[in-house]
Amino acid sequence: MADEELEAIRRQRMAELQTKHGDPSNDQQGQQESKQRETEMRNSILAQVLDQSARARLSNLALVKPDKAKAVENYLIQMARFGQLGGKITEAGLIEILEKVSQQTEKKTTVKFNRRRVMDSDEEDDD
């Protein structure tokens, strides 16, 4: 599994280098092709790592919160590249990963009251 991923990464890097040093008129087309290859590679890695129900949950999350889904996908791909995954991740495992990512990206909201000091009647009574 790791050899296939490394080969896919090498092919992607070679394509990127060729488009950078290639013809500028084909640059836009090359960018589109590289983006397409990248998404195909991401999808193939996720298909190897996730089972069907976890994949469905992740795609539903992508519809609602695309940023969060992208972060989870990046996390899963990174774990797969470093060989930290034992087998396919089930839906329960994905839920645990989602909770970890939610805790890491949780935003703390604070409310600060700025009260204006308007002419208080108490201050004038001191005369």
Short mmCIF file of N, CA and C in Angstrom, two decimals:
data_model
loop_
_atom_site.label_atom_id
_atom_site.label_comp_id
_atom_site.label_asym_id
_atom_site.label_seq_id
_atom_site.Cartn_x
_atom_site.Cartn_y
_atom_site.Cartn_z
N MET A 1 0.83 -1.19 0.00
CA MET A 1 0.00 0.00 0.00
C MET A 1 0.87 1.25 0.00
N ALA A 2 1.93 1.26 0.77
CA ALA A 2 2.78 2.44 0.85
C ALA A 2 3.54 2.66 -0.45
N ASP A 3 3.95 1.58 -1.13
CA ASP A 3 4.67 1.72 -2.39
C ASP A 3 3.79 2.36 -3.46
N GLU A 4 2.53 1.99 -3.50
CA GLU A 4 1.62 2.58 -4.47
C GLU A 4 1.42 4.07 -4.20
N GLU A 5 1.30 4.41 -2.93
CA GLU A 5 1.11 5.81 -2.56
C GLU A 5 2.34 6.64 -2.91
N LEU A 6 3.51 6.10 -2.62
CA LEU A 6 4.74 6.81 -2.94
C LEU A 6 4.89 7.01 -4.45
N GLU A 7 4.54 5.99 -5.21
CA GLU A 7 4.61 6.11 -6.67
C GLU A 7 3.64 7.16 -7.19
N ALA A 8 2.44 7.21 -6.60
CA ALA A 8 1.46 8.22 -7.01
C ALA A 8 1.95 9.62 -6.67
N ILE A 9 2.58 9.77 -5.52
CA ILE A 9 3.11 11.07 -5.13
C ILE A 9 4.23 11.49 -6.06
N ARG A 10 5.10 10.54 -6.41
CA ARG A 10 6.21 10.86 -7.33
C ARG A 10 5.68 11.29 -8.69
N ARG A 11 4.68 10.57 -9.18
CA ARG A 11 4.10 10.94 -10.48
C ARG A 11 3.50 12.34 -10.42
N GLN A 12 2.84 12.65 -9.32
CA GLN A 12 2.23 13.97 -9.18
C GLN A 12 3.30 15.05 -9.15
N ARG A 13 4.38 14.84 -8.42
CA ARG A 13 5.47 15.81 -8.34
C ARG A 13 6.13 16.01 -9.70
N MET A 14 6.33 14.93 -10.43
CA MET A 14 6.94 15.03 -11.76
C MET A 14 6.03 15.84 -12.69
N ALA A 15 4.74 15.60 -12.61
CA ALA A 15 3.80 16.34 -13.45
C ALA A 15 3.81 17.83 -13.09
N GLU A 16 3.89 18.13 -11.79
CA GLU A 16 3.94 19.52 -11.36
C GLU A 16 5.21 20.21 -11.87
N LEU A 17 6.33 19.52 -11.77
CA LEU A 17 7.58 20.10 -12.24
C LEU A 17 7.56 20.32 -13.75
N GLN A 18 6.98 19.37 -14.47
CA GLN A 18 6.91 19.52 -15.92
C GLN A 18 6.01 20.68 -16.32
N THR A 19 4.92 20.88 -15.60
CA THR A 19 4.04 22.00 -15.94
C THR A 19 4.66 23.33 -15.57
N LYS A 20 5.45 23.37 -14.49
CA LYS A 20 6.11 24.62 -14.11
C LYS A 20 7.14 25.04 -15.13
N HIS A 21 7.90 24.09 -15.66
CA HIS A 21 8.97 24.41 -16.61
C HIS A 21 8.52 24.30 -18.06
N GLY A 22 7.27 24.00 -18.24
CA GLY A 22 6.75 23.81 -19.60
C GLY A 22 6.23 25.08 -20.22
N ASP A 23 5.34 24.94 -21.14
CA ASP A 23 4.76 26.03 -21.92
C ASP A 23 3.76 26.82 -21.07
N PRO A 24 3.89 28.16 -20.97
CA PRO A 24 2.97 28.94 -20.16
C PRO A 24 1.53 28.94 -20.68
N SER A 25 1.33 28.74 -21.97
CA SER A 25 -0.03 28.73 -22.50
C SER A 25 -0.79 27.49 -22.03
N ASN A 26 -0.08 26.42 -21.76
CA ASN A 26 -0.72 25.20 -21.27
C ASN A 26 -0.77 25.17 -19.75
N ASP A 27 -0.38 26.26 -19.12
CA ASP A 27 -0.30 26.31 -17.67
C ASP A 27 -1.66 26.11 -17.01
N GLN A 28 -2.68 26.78 -17.52
CA GLN A 28 -4.01 26.65 -16.93
C GLN A 28 -4.53 25.24 -17.10
N GLN A 29 -4.33 24.67 -18.26
CA GLN A 29 -4.78 23.30 -18.50
C GLN A 29 -3.99 22.34 -17.61
N GLY A 30 -2.72 22.59 -17.45
CA GLY A 30 -1.89 21.76 -16.59
C GLY A 30 -2.31 21.83 -15.14
N GLN A 31 -2.70 23.02 -14.71
CA GLN A 31 -3.17 23.17 -13.34
C GLN A 31 -4.46 22.39 -13.11
N GLN A 32 -5.35 22.45 -14.08
CA GLN A 32 -6.60 21.70 -13.96
C GLN A 32 -6.33 20.20 -13.92
N GLU A 33 -5.41 19.75 -14.75
CA GLU A 33 -5.08 18.33 -14.77
C GLU A 33 -4.43 17.90 -13.46
N SER A 34 -3.56 18.75 -12.92
CA SER A 34 -2.90 18.39 -11.66
C SER A 34 -3.90 18.38 -10.51
N LYS A 35 -4.85 19.32 -10.51
CA LYS A 35 -5.89 19.31 -9.49
C LYS A 35 -6.75 18.06 -9.60
N GLN A 36 -7.05 17.68 -10.83
CA GLN A 36 -7.86 16.47 -11.05
C GLN A 36 -7.10 15.24 -10.56
N ARG A 37 -5.80 15.16 -10.88
CA ARG A 37 -4.99 14.04 -10.43
C ARG A 37 -4.90 14.00 -8.90
N GLU A 38 -4.77 15.17 -8.31
CA GLU A 38 -4.68 15.24 -6.85
C GLU A 38 -5.97 14.74 -6.20
N THR A 39 -7.11 15.17 -6.73
CA THR A 39 -8.38 14.70 -6.16
C THR A 39 -8.56 13.20 -6.37
N GLU A 40 -8.14 12.70 -7.52
CA GLU A 40 -8.22 11.26 -7.77
C GLU A 40 -7.34 10.50 -6.80
N MET A 41 -6.14 11.03 -6.55
CA MET A 41 -5.23 10.37 -5.62
C MET A 41 -5.79 10.39 -4.20
N ARG A 42 -6.36 11.54 -3.80
CA ARG A 42 -6.97 11.64 -2.47
C ARG A 42 -8.11 10.64 -2.34
N ASN A 43 -8.94 10.57 -3.36
CA ASN A 43 -10.08 9.66 -3.31
C ASN A 43 -9.63 8.20 -3.25
N SER A 44 -8.57 7.86 -3.99
CA SER A 44 -8.10 6.47 -3.96
C SER A 44 -7.51 6.12 -2.60
N ILE A 45 -6.78 7.05 -2.00
CA ILE A 45 -6.22 6.78 -0.67
C ILE A 45 -7.34 6.64 0.35
N LEU A 46 -8.33 7.54 0.28
CA LEU A 46 -9.45 7.46 1.23
C LEU A 46 -10.26 6.19 1.03
N ALA A 47 -10.37 5.73 -0.21
CA ALA A 47 -11.10 4.49 -0.48
C ALA A 47 -10.37 3.30 0.13
N GLN A 48 -9.04 3.35 0.15
CA GLN A 48 -8.26 2.27 0.75
C GLN A 48 -8.33 2.31 2.27
N VAL A 49 -8.48 3.50 2.84
CA VAL A 49 -8.39 3.66 4.28
C VAL A 49 -9.75 3.53 4.97
N LEU A 50 -10.82 4.01 4.35
CA LEU A 50 -12.14 4.04 4.97
C LEU A 50 -13.04 2.93 4.44
N ASP A 51 -13.91 2.41 5.31
CA ASP A 51 -14.92 1.48 4.81
C ASP A 51 -16.10 2.29 4.25
N GLN A 52 -17.07 1.61 3.71
CA GLN A 52 -18.14 2.28 2.97
C GLN A 52 -18.96 3.24 3.84
N SER A 53 -19.32 2.81 5.05
CA SER A 53 -20.15 3.67 5.90
C SER A 53 -19.38 4.90 6.36
N ALA A 54 -18.09 4.74 6.66
CA ALA A 54 -17.27 5.89 7.06
C ALA A 54 -17.09 6.85 5.90
N ARG A 55 -16.95 6.31 4.72
CA ARG A 55 -16.82 7.14 3.51
C ARG A 55 -18.09 7.96 3.28
N ALA A 56 -19.24 7.32 3.51
CA ALA A 56 -20.52 8.03 3.34
C ALA A 56 -20.65 9.15 4.37
N ARG A 57 -20.24 8.88 5.60
CA ARG A 57 -20.31 9.91 6.65
C ARG A 57 -19.41 11.09 6.32
N LEU A 58 -18.23 10.79 5.81
CA LEU A 58 -17.29 11.86 5.46
C LEU A 58 -17.82 12.70 4.29
N SER A 59 -18.46 12.05 3.33
CA SER A 59 -19.01 12.82 2.20
C SER A 59 -20.18 13.68 2.66
N ASN A 60 -20.98 13.18 3.61
CA ASN A 60 -22.07 14.01 4.16
C ASN A 60 -21.51 15.20 4.92
N LEU A 61 -20.44 14.98 5.65
CA LEU A 61 -19.79 16.08 6.37
C LEU A 61 -19.25 17.11 5.39
N ALA A 62 -18.73 16.64 4.26
CA ALA A 62 -18.18 17.55 3.26
C ALA A 62 -19.25 18.47 2.68
N LEU A 63 -20.48 18.00 2.63
CA LEU A 63 -21.56 18.84 2.13
C LEU A 63 -21.91 19.95 3.12
N VAL A 64 -21.85 19.63 4.41
CA VAL A 64 -22.26 20.58 5.43
C VAL A 64 -21.10 21.50 5.84
N LYS A 65 -19.95 20.87 6.15
CA LYS A 65 -18.78 21.63 6.60
C LYS A 65 -17.56 21.21 5.78
N PRO A 66 -17.36 21.83 4.63
CA PRO A 66 -16.26 21.41 3.76
C PRO A 66 -14.88 21.59 4.37
N ASP A 67 -14.70 22.63 5.17
CA ASP A 67 -13.39 22.88 5.79
C ASP A 67 -13.03 21.76 6.78
N LYS A 68 -14.01 21.38 7.57
CA LYS A 68 -13.78 20.32 8.55
C LYS A 68 -13.52 18.99 7.86
N ALA A 69 -14.26 18.71 6.80
CA ALA A 69 -14.07 17.47 6.06
C ALA A 69 -12.69 17.44 5.43
N LYS A 70 -12.24 18.56 4.91
CA LYS A 70 -10.91 18.64 4.31
C LYS A 70 -9.83 18.37 5.36
N ALA A 71 -10.02 18.93 6.56
CA ALA A 71 -9.06 18.71 7.64
C ALA A 71 -9.00 17.24 8.03
N VAL A 72 -10.15 16.59 8.10
CA VAL A 72 -10.19 15.16 8.45
C VAL A 72 -9.56 14.33 7.34
N GLU A 73 -9.84 14.68 6.10
CA GLU A 73 -9.23 13.96 4.98
C GLU A 73 -7.71 14.09 5.02
N ASN A 74 -7.21 15.30 5.25
CA ASN A 74 -5.77 15.51 5.34
C ASN A 74 -5.16 14.69 6.47
N TYR A 75 -5.85 14.65 7.60
CA TYR A 75 -5.39 13.88 8.75
C TYR A 75 -5.32 12.39 8.42
N LEU A 76 -6.36 11.89 7.77
CA LEU A 76 -6.39 10.46 7.41
C LEU A 76 -5.31 10.12 6.38
N ILE A 77 -5.12 10.99 5.41
CA ILE A 77 -4.10 10.73 4.38
C ILE A 77 -2.71 10.76 5.00
N GLN A 78 -2.49 11.69 5.91
CA GLN A 78 -1.19 11.77 6.57
C GLN A 78 -0.94 10.51 7.41
N MET A 79 -1.96 10.05 8.12
CA MET A 79 -1.81 8.83 8.91
C MET A 79 -1.54 7.63 8.01
N ALA A 80 -2.19 7.59 6.86
CA ALA A 80 -1.98 6.48 5.93
C ALA A 80 -0.58 6.51 5.34
N ARG A 81 -0.08 7.69 5.04
CA ARG A 81 1.26 7.79 4.45
C ARG A 81 2.35 7.36 5.43
N PHE A 82 2.13 7.63 6.71
CA PHE A 82 3.13 7.26 7.71
C PHE A 82 2.88 5.86 8.28
N GLY A 83 1.88 5.17 7.77
CA GLY A 83 1.63 3.80 8.20
C GLY A 83 1.07 3.68 9.60
N GLN A 84 0.35 4.67 10.06
CA GLN A 84 -0.19 4.65 11.41
C GLN A 84 -1.56 3.98 11.48
N LEU A 85 -2.10 3.60 10.36
CA LEU A 85 -3.42 2.96 10.34
C LEU A 85 -3.24 1.45 10.22
N GLY A 86 -3.94 0.71 11.08
CA GLY A 86 -3.82 -0.74 11.05
C GLY A 86 -4.64 -1.36 9.93
N GLY A 87 -5.81 -0.89 9.73
CA GLY A 87 -6.69 -1.43 8.70
C GLY A 87 -7.67 -0.36 8.27
N LYS A 88 -8.79 -0.80 7.73
CA LYS A 88 -9.80 0.18 7.32
C LYS A 88 -10.49 0.77 8.55
N ILE A 89 -10.75 2.05 8.45
CA ILE A 89 -11.41 2.75 9.55
C ILE A 89 -12.92 2.60 9.40
N THR A 90 -13.55 2.20 10.48
CA THR A 90 -15.01 2.05 10.47
C THR A 90 -15.66 3.39 10.76
N GLU A 91 -16.97 3.39 10.75
CA GLU A 91 -17.70 4.63 11.02
C GLU A 91 -17.46 5.09 12.45
N ALA A 92 -17.37 4.16 13.40
CA ALA A 92 -17.11 4.53 14.80
C ALA A 92 -15.72 5.15 14.94
N GLY A 93 -14.74 4.60 14.23
CA GLY A 93 -13.40 5.17 14.26
C GLY A 93 -13.36 6.56 13.67
N LEU A 94 -14.12 6.76 12.60
CA LEU A 94 -14.19 8.09 11.98
C LEU A 94 -14.84 9.09 12.92
N ILE A 95 -15.84 8.65 13.67
CA ILE A 95 -16.50 9.54 14.63
C ILE A 95 -15.50 9.99 15.70
N GLU A 96 -14.66 9.07 16.16
CA GLU A 96 -13.63 9.43 17.15
C GLU A 96 -12.66 10.45 16.56
N ILE A 97 -12.26 10.25 15.32
CA ILE A 97 -11.35 11.19 14.66
C ILE A 97 -12.02 12.56 14.50
N LEU A 98 -13.30 12.55 14.16
CA LEU A 98 -14.04 13.81 14.03
C LEU A 98 -14.09 14.55 15.36
N GLU A 99 -14.28 13.81 16.45
CA GLU A 99 -14.31 14.45 17.77
C GLU A 99 -12.95 15.06 18.11
N LYS A 100 -11.86 14.36 17.78
CA LYS A 100 -10.52 14.90 18.03
C LYS A 100 -10.30 16.18 17.24
N VAL A 101 -10.67 16.16 15.98
CA VAL A 101 -10.49 17.34 15.13
C VAL A 101 -11.36 18.49 15.63
N SER A 102 -12.56 18.18 16.09
CA SER A 102 -13.45 19.22 16.62
C SER A 102 -12.86 19.87 17.86
N GLN A 103 -12.25 19.06 18.72
CA GLN A 103 -11.65 19.62 19.93
C GLN A 103 -10.45 20.49 19.60
N GLN A 104 -9.69 20.11 18.59
CA GLN A 104 -8.51 20.88 18.21
C GLN A 104 -8.89 22.20 17.56
N THR A 105 -9.96 22.20 16.79
CA THR A 105 -10.34 23.41 16.05
C THR A 105 -11.47 24.18 16.72
N GLU A 106 -11.79 23.80 17.96
CA GLU A 106 -12.89 24.45 18.65
C GLU A 106 -12.56 25.91 18.91
N LYS A 107 -13.50 26.76 18.60
CA LYS A 107 -13.31 28.19 18.80
C LYS A 107 -13.95 28.59 20.12
N LYS A 108 -13.20 29.30 20.90
CA LYS A 108 -13.72 29.81 22.16
C LYS A 108 -14.35 31.17 21.88
N THR A 109 -15.59 31.31 22.28
CA THR A 109 -16.26 32.58 22.08
C THR A 109 -16.26 33.34 23.40
N THR A 110 -15.93 34.57 23.31
CA THR A 110 -15.95 35.42 24.50
C THR A 110 -16.82 36.63 24.21
N VAL A 111 -17.49 37.04 25.23
CA VAL A 111 -18.36 38.21 25.11
C VAL A 111 -17.80 39.26 26.04
N LYS A 112 -17.59 40.43 25.50
CA LYS A 112 -17.06 41.53 26.30
C LYS A 112 -18.06 42.67 26.24
N PHE A 113 -18.44 43.13 27.41
CA PHE A 113 -19.39 44.23 27.50
C PHE A 113 -18.63 45.53 27.67
N ASN A 114 -18.86 46.45 26.80
CA ASN A 114 -18.31 47.80 26.94
C ASN A 114 -19.47 48.72 27.33
N ARG A 115 -19.49 49.05 28.58
CA ARG A 115 -20.57 49.90 29.05
C ARG A 115 -20.11 51.35 28.99
N ARG A 116 -20.91 52.12 28.38
CA ARG A 116 -20.59 53.53 28.24
C ARG A 116 -20.98 54.28 29.51
N ARG A 117 -20.14 55.18 29.85
CA ARG A 117 -20.45 55.99 31.03
C ARG A 117 -21.18 57.24 30.55
N VAL A 118 -22.42 57.19 30.75
CA VAL A 118 -23.26 58.33 30.40
C VAL A 118 -23.44 59.14 31.68
N MET A 119 -23.80 60.34 31.51
CA MET A 119 -23.95 61.20 32.69
C MET A 119 -24.88 60.52 33.69
N ASP A 120 -24.26 60.02 34.75
CA ASP A 120 -25.05 59.39 35.79
C ASP A 120 -25.67 60.46 36.68
N SER A 121 -26.86 60.21 37.08
CA SER A 121 -27.50 61.16 37.99
C SER A 121 -26.85 61.09 39.37
N ASP A 122 -26.21 59.95 39.70
CA ASP A 122 -25.55 59.81 40.99
C ASP A 122 -24.37 60.76 41.14
N GLU A 123 -23.65 60.98 40.06
CA GLU A 123 -22.47 61.84 40.11
C GLU A 123 -22.86 63.29 40.37
N GLU A 124 -23.98 63.71 39.89
CA GLU A 124 -24.40 65.09 40.04
C GLU A 124 -24.99 65.37 41.41
N ASP A 125 -25.39 64.33 42.12
CA ASP A 125 -25.99 64.52 43.43
C ASP A 125 -24.98 64.87 44.50
N ASP A 126 -23.70 64.78 44.19
CA ASP A 126 -22.66 65.04 45.18
C ASP A 126 -22.54 66.54 45.52
N ASP A 127 -23.16 67.41 44.80
CA ASP A 127 -23.04 68.86 45.02
C ASP A 127 -23.44 69.27 46.38
#
